[in-house]
Coordinates of C-alpha atoms in Angstrom, one line a residue:
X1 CA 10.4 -26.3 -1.7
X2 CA 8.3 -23.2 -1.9
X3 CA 10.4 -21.5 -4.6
X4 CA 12.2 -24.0 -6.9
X5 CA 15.4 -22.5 -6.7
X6 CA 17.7 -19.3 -6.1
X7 CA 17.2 -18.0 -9.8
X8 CA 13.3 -17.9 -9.0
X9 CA 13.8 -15.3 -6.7
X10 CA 14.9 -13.1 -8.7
X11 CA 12.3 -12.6 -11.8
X12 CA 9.3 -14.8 -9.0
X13 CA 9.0 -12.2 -6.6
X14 CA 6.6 -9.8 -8.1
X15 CA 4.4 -12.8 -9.0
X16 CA 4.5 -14.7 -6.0
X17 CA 3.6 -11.8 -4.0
X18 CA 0.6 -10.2 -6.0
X19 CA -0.2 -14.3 -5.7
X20 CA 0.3 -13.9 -1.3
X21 CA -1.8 -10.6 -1.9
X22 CA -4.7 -11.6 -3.8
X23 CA -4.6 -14.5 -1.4
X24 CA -4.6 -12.6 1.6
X25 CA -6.1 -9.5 0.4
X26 CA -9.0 -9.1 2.7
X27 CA -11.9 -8.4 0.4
X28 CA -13.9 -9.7 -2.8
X29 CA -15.5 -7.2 -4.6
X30 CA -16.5 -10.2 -7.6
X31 CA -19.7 -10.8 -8.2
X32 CA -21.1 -14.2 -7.1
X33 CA -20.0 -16.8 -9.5
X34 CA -22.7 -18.2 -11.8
X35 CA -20.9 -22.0 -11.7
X36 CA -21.5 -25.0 -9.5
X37 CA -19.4 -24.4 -6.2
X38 CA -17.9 -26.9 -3.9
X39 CA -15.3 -27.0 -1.2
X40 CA -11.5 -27.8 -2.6
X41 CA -9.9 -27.3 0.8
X42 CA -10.5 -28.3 4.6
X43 CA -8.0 -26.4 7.0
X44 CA -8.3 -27.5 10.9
X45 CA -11.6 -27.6 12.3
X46 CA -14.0 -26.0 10.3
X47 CA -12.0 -23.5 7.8
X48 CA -12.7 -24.6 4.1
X49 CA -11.7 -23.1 1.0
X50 CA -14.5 -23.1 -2.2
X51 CA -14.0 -23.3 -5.4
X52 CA -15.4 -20.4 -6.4
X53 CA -12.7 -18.3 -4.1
X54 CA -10.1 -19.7 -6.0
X55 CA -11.7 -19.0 -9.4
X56 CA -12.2 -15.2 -8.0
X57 CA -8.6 -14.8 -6.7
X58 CA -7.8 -16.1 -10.5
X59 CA -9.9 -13.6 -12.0
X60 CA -8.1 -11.2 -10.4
X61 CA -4.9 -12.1 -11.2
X62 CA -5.8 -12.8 -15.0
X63 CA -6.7 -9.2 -14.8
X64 CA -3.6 -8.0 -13.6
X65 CA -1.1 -10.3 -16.4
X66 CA -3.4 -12.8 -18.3
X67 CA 0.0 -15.0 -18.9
X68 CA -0.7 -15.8 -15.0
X69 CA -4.1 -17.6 -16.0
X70 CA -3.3 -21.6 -15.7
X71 CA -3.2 -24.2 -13.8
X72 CA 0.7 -23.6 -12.2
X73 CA -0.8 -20.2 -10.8
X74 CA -3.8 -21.9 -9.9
X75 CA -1.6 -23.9 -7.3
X76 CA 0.3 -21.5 -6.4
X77 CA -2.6 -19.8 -5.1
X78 CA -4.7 -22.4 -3.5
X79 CA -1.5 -23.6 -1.3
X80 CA -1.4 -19.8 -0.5
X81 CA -4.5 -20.0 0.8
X82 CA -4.1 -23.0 2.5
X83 CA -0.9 -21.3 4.2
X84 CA -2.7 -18.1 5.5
X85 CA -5.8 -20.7 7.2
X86 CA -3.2 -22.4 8.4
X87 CA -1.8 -19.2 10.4
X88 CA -5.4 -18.0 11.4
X89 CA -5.5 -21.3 12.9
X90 CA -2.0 -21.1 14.5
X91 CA -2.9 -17.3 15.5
X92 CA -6.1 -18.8 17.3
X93 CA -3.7 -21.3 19.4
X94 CA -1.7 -18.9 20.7
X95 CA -4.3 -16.2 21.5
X96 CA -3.4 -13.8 19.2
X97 CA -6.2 -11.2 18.8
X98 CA -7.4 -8.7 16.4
X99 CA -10.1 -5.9 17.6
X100 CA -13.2 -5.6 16.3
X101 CA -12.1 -1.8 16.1
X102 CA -9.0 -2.6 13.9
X103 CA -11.0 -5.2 11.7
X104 CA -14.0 -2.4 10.7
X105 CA -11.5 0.3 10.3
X106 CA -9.7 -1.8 7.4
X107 CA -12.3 -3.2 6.2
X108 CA -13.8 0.6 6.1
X109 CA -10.4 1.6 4.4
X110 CA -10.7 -1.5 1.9
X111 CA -13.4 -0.5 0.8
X112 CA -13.0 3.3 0.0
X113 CA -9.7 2.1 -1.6
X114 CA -12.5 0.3 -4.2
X115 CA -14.7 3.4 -4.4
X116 CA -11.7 5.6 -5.3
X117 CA -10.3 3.1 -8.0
X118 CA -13.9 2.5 -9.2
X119 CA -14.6 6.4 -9.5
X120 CA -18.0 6.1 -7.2
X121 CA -20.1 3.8 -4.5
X122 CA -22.4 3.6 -7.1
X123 CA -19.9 1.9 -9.7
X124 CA -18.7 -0.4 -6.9
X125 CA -22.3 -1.4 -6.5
X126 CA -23.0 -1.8 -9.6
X127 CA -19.5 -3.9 -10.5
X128 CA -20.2 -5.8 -7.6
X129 CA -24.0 -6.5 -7.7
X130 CA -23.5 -5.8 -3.9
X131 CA -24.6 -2.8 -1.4
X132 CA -21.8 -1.3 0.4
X133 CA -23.3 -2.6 3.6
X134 CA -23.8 -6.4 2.0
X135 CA -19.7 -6.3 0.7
X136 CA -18.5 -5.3 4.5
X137 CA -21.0 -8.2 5.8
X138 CA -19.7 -10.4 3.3
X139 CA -15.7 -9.5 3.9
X140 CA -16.1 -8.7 7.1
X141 CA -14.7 -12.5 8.6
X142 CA -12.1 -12.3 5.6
X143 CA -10.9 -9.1 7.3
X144 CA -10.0 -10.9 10.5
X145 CA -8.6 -13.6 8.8
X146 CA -6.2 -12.1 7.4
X147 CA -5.5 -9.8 9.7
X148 CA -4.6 -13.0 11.9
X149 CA -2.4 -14.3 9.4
X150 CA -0.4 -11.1 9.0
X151 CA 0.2 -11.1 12.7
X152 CA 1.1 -14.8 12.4
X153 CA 3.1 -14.3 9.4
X154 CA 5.0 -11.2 11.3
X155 CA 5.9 -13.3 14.2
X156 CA 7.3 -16.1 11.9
X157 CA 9.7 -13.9 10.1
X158 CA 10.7 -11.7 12.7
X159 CA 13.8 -13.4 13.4
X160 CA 14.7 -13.9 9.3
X161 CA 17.4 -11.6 8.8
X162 CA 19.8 -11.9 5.7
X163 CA 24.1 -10.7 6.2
X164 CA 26.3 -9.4 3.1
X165 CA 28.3 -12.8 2.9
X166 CA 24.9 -14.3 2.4
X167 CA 24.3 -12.3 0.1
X168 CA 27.0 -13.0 -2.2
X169 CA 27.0 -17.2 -1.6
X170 CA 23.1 -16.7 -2.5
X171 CA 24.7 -14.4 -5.9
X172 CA 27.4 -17.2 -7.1
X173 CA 25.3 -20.1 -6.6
X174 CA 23.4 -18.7 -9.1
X175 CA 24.2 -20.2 -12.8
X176 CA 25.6 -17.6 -15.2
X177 CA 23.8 -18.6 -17.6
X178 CA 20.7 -18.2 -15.3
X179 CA 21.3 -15.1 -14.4
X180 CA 18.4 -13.1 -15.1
X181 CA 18.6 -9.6 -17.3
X182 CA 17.8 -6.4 -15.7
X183 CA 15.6 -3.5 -17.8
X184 CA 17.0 -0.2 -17.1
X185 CA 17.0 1.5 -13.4
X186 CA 17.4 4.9 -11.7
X187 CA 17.8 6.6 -8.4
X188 CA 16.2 9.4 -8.4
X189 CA 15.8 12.1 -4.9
X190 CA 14.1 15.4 -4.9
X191 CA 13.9 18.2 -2.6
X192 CA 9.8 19.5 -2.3
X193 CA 8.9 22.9 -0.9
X194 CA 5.4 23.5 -0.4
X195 CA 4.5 27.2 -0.9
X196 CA 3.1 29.4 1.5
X197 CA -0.3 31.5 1.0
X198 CA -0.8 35.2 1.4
X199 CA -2.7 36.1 4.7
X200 CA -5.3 37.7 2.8
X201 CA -5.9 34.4 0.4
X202 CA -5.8 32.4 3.6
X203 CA -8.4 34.7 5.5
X204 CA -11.3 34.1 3.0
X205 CA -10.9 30.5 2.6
X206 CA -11.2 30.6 6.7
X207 CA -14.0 33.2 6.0
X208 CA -15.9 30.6 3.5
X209 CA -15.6 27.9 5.6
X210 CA -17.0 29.8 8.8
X211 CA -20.0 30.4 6.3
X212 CA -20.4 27.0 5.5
X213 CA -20.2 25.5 9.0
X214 CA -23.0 28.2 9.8
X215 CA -25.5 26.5 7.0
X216 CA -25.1 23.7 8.5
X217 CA -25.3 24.2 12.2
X218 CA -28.5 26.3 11.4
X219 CA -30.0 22.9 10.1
X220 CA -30.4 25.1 6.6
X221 CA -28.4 21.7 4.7
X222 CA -26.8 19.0 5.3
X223 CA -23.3 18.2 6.1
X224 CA -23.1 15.4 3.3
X225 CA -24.6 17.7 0.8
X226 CA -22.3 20.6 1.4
X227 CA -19.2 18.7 1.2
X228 CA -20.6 17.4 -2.2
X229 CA -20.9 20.7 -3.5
X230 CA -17.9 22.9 -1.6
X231 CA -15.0 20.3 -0.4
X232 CA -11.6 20.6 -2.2
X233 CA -10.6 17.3 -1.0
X234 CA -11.2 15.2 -4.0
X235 CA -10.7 11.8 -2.4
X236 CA -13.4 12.1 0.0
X237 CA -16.3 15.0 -1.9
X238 CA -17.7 12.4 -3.9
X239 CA -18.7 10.6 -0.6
X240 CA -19.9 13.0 1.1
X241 CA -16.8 14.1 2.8
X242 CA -16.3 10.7 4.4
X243 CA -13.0 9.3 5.5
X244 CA -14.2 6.4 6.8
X245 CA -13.1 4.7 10.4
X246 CA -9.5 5.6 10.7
X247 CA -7.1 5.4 13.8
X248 CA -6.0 8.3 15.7
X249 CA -2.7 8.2 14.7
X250 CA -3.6 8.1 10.7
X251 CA -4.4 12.1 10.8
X252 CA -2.2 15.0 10.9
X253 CA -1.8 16.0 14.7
X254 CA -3.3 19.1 14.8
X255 CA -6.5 17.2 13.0
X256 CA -6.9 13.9 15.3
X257 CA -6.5 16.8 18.3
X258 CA -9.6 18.5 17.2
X259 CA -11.6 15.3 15.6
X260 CA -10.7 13.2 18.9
X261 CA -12.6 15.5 21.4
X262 CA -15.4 15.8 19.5
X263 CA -18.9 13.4 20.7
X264 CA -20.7 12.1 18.2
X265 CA -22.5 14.1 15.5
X266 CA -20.9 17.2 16.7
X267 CA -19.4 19.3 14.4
X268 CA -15.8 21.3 14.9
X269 CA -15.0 24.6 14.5
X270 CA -12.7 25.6 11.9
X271 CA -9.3 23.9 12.1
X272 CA -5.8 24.3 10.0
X273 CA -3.6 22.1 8.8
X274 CA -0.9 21.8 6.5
X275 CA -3.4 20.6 3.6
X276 CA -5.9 24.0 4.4
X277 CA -8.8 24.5 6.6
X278 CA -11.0 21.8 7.5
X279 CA -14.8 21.4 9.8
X280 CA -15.1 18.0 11.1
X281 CA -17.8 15.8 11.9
X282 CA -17.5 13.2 14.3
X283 CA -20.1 10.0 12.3
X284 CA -18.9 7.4 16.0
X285 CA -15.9 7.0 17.1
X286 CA -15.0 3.8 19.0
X287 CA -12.0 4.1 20.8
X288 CA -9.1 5.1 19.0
X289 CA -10.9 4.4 15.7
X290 CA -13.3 7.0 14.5
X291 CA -15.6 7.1 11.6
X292 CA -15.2 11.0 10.3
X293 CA -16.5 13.1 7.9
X294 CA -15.1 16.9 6.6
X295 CA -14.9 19.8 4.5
X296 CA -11.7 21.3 3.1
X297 CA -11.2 24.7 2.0
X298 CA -7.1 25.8 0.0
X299 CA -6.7 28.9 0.2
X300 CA -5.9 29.3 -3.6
X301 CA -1.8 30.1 -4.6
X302 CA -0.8 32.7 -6.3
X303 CA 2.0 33.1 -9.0
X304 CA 3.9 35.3 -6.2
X305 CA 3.4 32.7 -4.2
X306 CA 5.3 29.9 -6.4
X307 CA 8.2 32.7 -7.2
X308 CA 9.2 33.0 -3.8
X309 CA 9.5 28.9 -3.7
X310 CA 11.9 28.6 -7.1
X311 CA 13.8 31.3 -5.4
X312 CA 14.7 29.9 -2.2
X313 CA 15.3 27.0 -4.6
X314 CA 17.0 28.2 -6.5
X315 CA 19.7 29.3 -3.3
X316 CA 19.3 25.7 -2.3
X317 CA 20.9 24.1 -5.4
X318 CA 23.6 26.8 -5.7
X319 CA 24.7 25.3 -2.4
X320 CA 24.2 21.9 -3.6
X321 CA 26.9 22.4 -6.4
X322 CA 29.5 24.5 -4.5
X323 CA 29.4 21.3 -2.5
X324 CA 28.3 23.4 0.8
X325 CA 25.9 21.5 1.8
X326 CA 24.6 17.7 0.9
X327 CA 21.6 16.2 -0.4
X328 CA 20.6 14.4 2.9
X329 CA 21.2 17.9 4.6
X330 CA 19.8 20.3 2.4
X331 CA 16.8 17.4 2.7
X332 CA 16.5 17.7 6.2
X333 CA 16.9 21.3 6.4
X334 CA 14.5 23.3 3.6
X335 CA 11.9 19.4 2.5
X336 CA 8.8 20.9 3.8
X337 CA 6.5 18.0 2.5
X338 CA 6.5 14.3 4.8
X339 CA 7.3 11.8 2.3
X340 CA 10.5 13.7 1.3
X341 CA 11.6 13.1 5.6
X342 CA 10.6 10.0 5.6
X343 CA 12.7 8.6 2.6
X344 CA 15.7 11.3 2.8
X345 CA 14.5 12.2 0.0
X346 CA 14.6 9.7 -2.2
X347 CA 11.6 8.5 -4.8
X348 CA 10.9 5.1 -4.0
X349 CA 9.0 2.4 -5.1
X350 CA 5.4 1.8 -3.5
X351 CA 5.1 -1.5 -3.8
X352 CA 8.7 -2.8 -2.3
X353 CA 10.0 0.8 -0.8
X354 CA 12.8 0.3 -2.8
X355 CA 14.6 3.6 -4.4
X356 CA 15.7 1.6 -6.8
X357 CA 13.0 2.1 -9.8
X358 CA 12.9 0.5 -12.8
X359 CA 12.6 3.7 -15.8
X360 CA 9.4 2.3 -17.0
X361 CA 7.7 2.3 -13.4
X362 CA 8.7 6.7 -13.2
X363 CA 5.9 8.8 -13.0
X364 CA 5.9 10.8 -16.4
X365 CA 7.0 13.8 -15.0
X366 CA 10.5 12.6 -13.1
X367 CA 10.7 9.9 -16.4
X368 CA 11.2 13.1 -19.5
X369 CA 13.9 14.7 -17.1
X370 CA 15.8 11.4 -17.7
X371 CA 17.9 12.4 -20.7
X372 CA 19.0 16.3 -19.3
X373 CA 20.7 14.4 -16.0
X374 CA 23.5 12.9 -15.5
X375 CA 24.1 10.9 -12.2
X376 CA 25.4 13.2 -9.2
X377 CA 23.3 16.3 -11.0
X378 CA 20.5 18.6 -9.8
X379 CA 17.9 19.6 -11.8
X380 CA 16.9 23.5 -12.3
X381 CA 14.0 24.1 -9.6
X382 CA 10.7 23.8 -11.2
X383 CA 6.9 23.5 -9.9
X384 CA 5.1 20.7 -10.5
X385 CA 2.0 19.1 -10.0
X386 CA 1.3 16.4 -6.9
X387 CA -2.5 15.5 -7.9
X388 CA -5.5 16.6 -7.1
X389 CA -4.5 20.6 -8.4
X390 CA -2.0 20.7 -5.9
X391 CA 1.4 22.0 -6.8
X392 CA 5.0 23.0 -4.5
X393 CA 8.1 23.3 -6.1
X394 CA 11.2 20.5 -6.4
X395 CA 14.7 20.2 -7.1
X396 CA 15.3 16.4 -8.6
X397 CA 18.7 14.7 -7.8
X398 CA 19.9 11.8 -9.9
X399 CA 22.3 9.4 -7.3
X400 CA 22.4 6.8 -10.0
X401 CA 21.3 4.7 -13.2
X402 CA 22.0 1.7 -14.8
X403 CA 21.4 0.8 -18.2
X404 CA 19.4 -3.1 -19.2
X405 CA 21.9 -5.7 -18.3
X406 CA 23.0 -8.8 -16.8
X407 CA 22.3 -9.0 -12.9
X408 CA 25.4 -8.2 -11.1
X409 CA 25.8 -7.7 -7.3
X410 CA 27.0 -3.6 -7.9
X411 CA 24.4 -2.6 -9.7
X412 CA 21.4 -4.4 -8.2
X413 CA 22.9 -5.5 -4.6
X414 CA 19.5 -4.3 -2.9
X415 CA 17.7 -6.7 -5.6
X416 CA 19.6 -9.8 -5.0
X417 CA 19.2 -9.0 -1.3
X418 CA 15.7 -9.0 -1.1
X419 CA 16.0 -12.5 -3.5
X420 CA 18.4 -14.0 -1.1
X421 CA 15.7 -12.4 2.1
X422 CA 12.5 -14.0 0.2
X423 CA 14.5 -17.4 0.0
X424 CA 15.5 -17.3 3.8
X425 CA 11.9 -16.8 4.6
X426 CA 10.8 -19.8 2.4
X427 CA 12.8 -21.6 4.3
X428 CA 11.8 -20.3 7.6
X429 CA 7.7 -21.3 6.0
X430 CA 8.7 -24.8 5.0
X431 CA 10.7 -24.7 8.5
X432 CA 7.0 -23.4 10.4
X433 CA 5.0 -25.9 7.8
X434 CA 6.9 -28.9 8.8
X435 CA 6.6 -28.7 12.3
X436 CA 3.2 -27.3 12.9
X437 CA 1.3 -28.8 9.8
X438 CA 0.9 -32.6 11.3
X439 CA -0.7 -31.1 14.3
X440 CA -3.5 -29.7 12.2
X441 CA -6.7 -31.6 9.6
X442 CA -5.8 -30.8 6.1
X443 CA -7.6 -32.5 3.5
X444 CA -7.1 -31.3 -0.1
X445 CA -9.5 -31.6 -3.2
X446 CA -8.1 -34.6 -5.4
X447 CA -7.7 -32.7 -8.6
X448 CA -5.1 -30.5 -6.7
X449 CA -3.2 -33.1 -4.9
X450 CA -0.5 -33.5 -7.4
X451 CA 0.3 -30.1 -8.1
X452 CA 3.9 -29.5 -7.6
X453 CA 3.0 -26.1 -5.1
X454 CA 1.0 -28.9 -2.9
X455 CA 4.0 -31.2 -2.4
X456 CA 5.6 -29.9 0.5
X457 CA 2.2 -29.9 2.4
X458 CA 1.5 -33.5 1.2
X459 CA 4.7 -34.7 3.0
X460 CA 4.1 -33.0 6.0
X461 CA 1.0 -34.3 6.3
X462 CA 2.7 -38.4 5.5
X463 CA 4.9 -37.1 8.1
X464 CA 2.0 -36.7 10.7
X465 CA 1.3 -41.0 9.7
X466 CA 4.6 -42.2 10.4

């Protein structure tokens, strides 16, 4: 077995997946090992695993909980690999392809995800001992990969569906005194409106950017420099207002329209979005992928501005307690920002998309409001701040919470769900491993052999003898 049994599910699943991630995750940003290498792992034709891969997925996980640093995770990890070069080689069989486009605009993604958590390119560099260009080189067939074997792994699981009676059999099979304990949780929903900006405000941040875009069509500076110096989008300034290669459809509309007809090097005129005012360079674009640069200009808020927002929030939550209206509706009808649409409202977890969250997991801000709500309650309307100095106001809705205690299928159904889900899909992988894994070489390093994670590949593989 994958998992050893149905209690693992329950307290394994944030391990075993960072373990699938760091596995899988499509770029090494660790500078070359300084010890001997050697291969621990053939995979079908030519696809080998090195030791010093392992020992970099394990750094990475040590860094993340250092109780995860020994020889069980080590496994673990290794026959995760194993698993994923096992599906690039299955994805190969049946002709399952990955564009060149989608491979450099994740691995561009990938690796402005590291400059932002780093703080610069130059800190990623230096971390790395590697040039931006020399890291995409180097991940740049590790991209595909695992691209492949997400594709793979999709078409695997897309039948694995779990019912309510399964559910609870999965629940009381479970030991009771295996039963794992819960820390405390919370559902918590909010209703964000995003203020507007006074036409006068709004014309001289159009005004400044027409400015800018002059300077720079005149040749007088640079586009990179300029965004350096006058960009209010603080994800991309630093880089010189680069977004990277993106896909169409991973922009606002009304700013793929404009960056989408532009050739490359040409620069747009002004355009608005929700966000502010933008000019946009078009770097190449290749397809439906395009490697962009802007500038963004807010026009700035004023204190009228956020009045007129607690106001019509204020209306909103009067009709929330008279019972008028419901959350969901009063959601659909006055939200103003996306993510509030896309979740009805409700805060959810990034990681599993859950809206169940544990306490300790709230931001700060939602986590102080804990103790003045009670569940069914609104919160007075209040502005607050959404990163990056940008603030809209919110009404916060508390649907439930639950204090530590004893799993139970009431209070933490979606939980054992997902537990009873991950164990169906183990099964559904041993299922896959059994069946395609004597078809394909696998030779293993003899100091992993007789992990207990290498087991079930060991017997498929006597099963390919008999």
């Amino acid at each position: 077995m994958l998992y050893k049994n149905r209690f693992s599910f329950l307290l394994s699943i944030p391990c075993m997946v960072a373990i699938m991630l760091l596995a899988l995750s499509g770029i090494s940003i660790t500078a070359n090992a300084q010890t001997a290498d050697k291969v621990i792992a053939v995979v079908g034709k030519n696809r080998i695993i090195l030791q010093s891969e392992l020992e970099n997925q394990m750094a990475q996980m040590a860094q993340q909980d250092a109780t995860l640093n020994n020889d069980s995770t080590r496994c673990e990890i290794l026959q995760q690999m194993i698993v994923a070069k096992l599906m690039v080689e299955q994805a190969e069989r049946d002709s399952l392809l990955v564009s060149e486009e989608e491979v450099e605009a994740t691995l561009e993604n990938r690796v402005r995800y590291f400059i932002s958590m780093y703080g610069s390119k130059e800190k990623l560099e230096q971390i790395s001992g590697k040039t931006i260009y020399q890291l995409k080189d180097d991940n740049r067939e590790i991209i595909r990969e695992t691209m492949l074997s997400e594709r793979m792994s999709g078409q695997i699981m897309s039948t694995v569906k779990v019912t309510p009676a399964e559910v609870t059999t999965f629940f009381n099979k479970i030991p009771a005194d295996s039963l794992p304990f819960f820390p405390a949780t919370v559902e918590l929903g909010q209703i964000v409106i995003e203020p507007g900006v006074d036409p006068e405000i709004e014309a001289l941040a159009r005004k400044s950017l027409e400015d800018i875009r002059k300077k720079i069509v005149a040749g007088e500076i640079s586009f990179e420099t300029e965004a350096g110096i006058e960009s209010e989008d603080p994800g991309s300034r630093d880089n010189g207002g680069d977004l990277g290669t993106m896909g169409r459809n991973d922009f606002v509309p009304e700013f793929s329209a404009a960056a989408f007809k532009l050739q490359n090097g040409e620069i747009s005129q002004i355009v608005k979005t929700k966000f502010g005012f933008h000019i946009i360079q078009m770097v190449k674009r290749q397809g439906e992928q395009a490697h962009l640069r802007h500038i963004l200009k807010r026009p700035q808020r004023t204190s009228q501005d956020y009045n007129k927002v607690l106001v019509k929030l204020d209306s909103v939550r009067a009709q929330l307690i008279a019972g008028t209206t419901t959350f969901q509706e009063a959601v659909g009808k006055y939200a103003t920002d996306d993510m509030s649409k896309r979740t009805g409202g409700m805060v959810t977890d990034p990681q599993t998309g859950s809206s169940t969250m544990e306490v300790d997991k709230l931001d700060a801000s939602l986590a102080l409001m804990l103790d003045s709500l009670k569940p069914g309650a609104f919160s007075k309307p209040h502005i607050f701040d959404r990163g990056g100095g940008d603030k809209a106001g919110r009404i916060v809705y508390m649907k439930s919470i639950t204090t530590p205690h004893k799993a139970n299928l009431r209070d933490d159904y979606n939980r054992i769900q997902e537990a009873a889900l991950n164990q169906k899909k183990a099964q559904r992988m041993e299922k896959w491993l059994a069946e395609k894994l004597p078809s394909f070489y696998l030779k293993i390093d003899p100091n992993y052999v007789n992990c207990s994670s290498m087991h079930m590949l060991q017997q498929a593989q006597t099963a390919k003898t008999r």
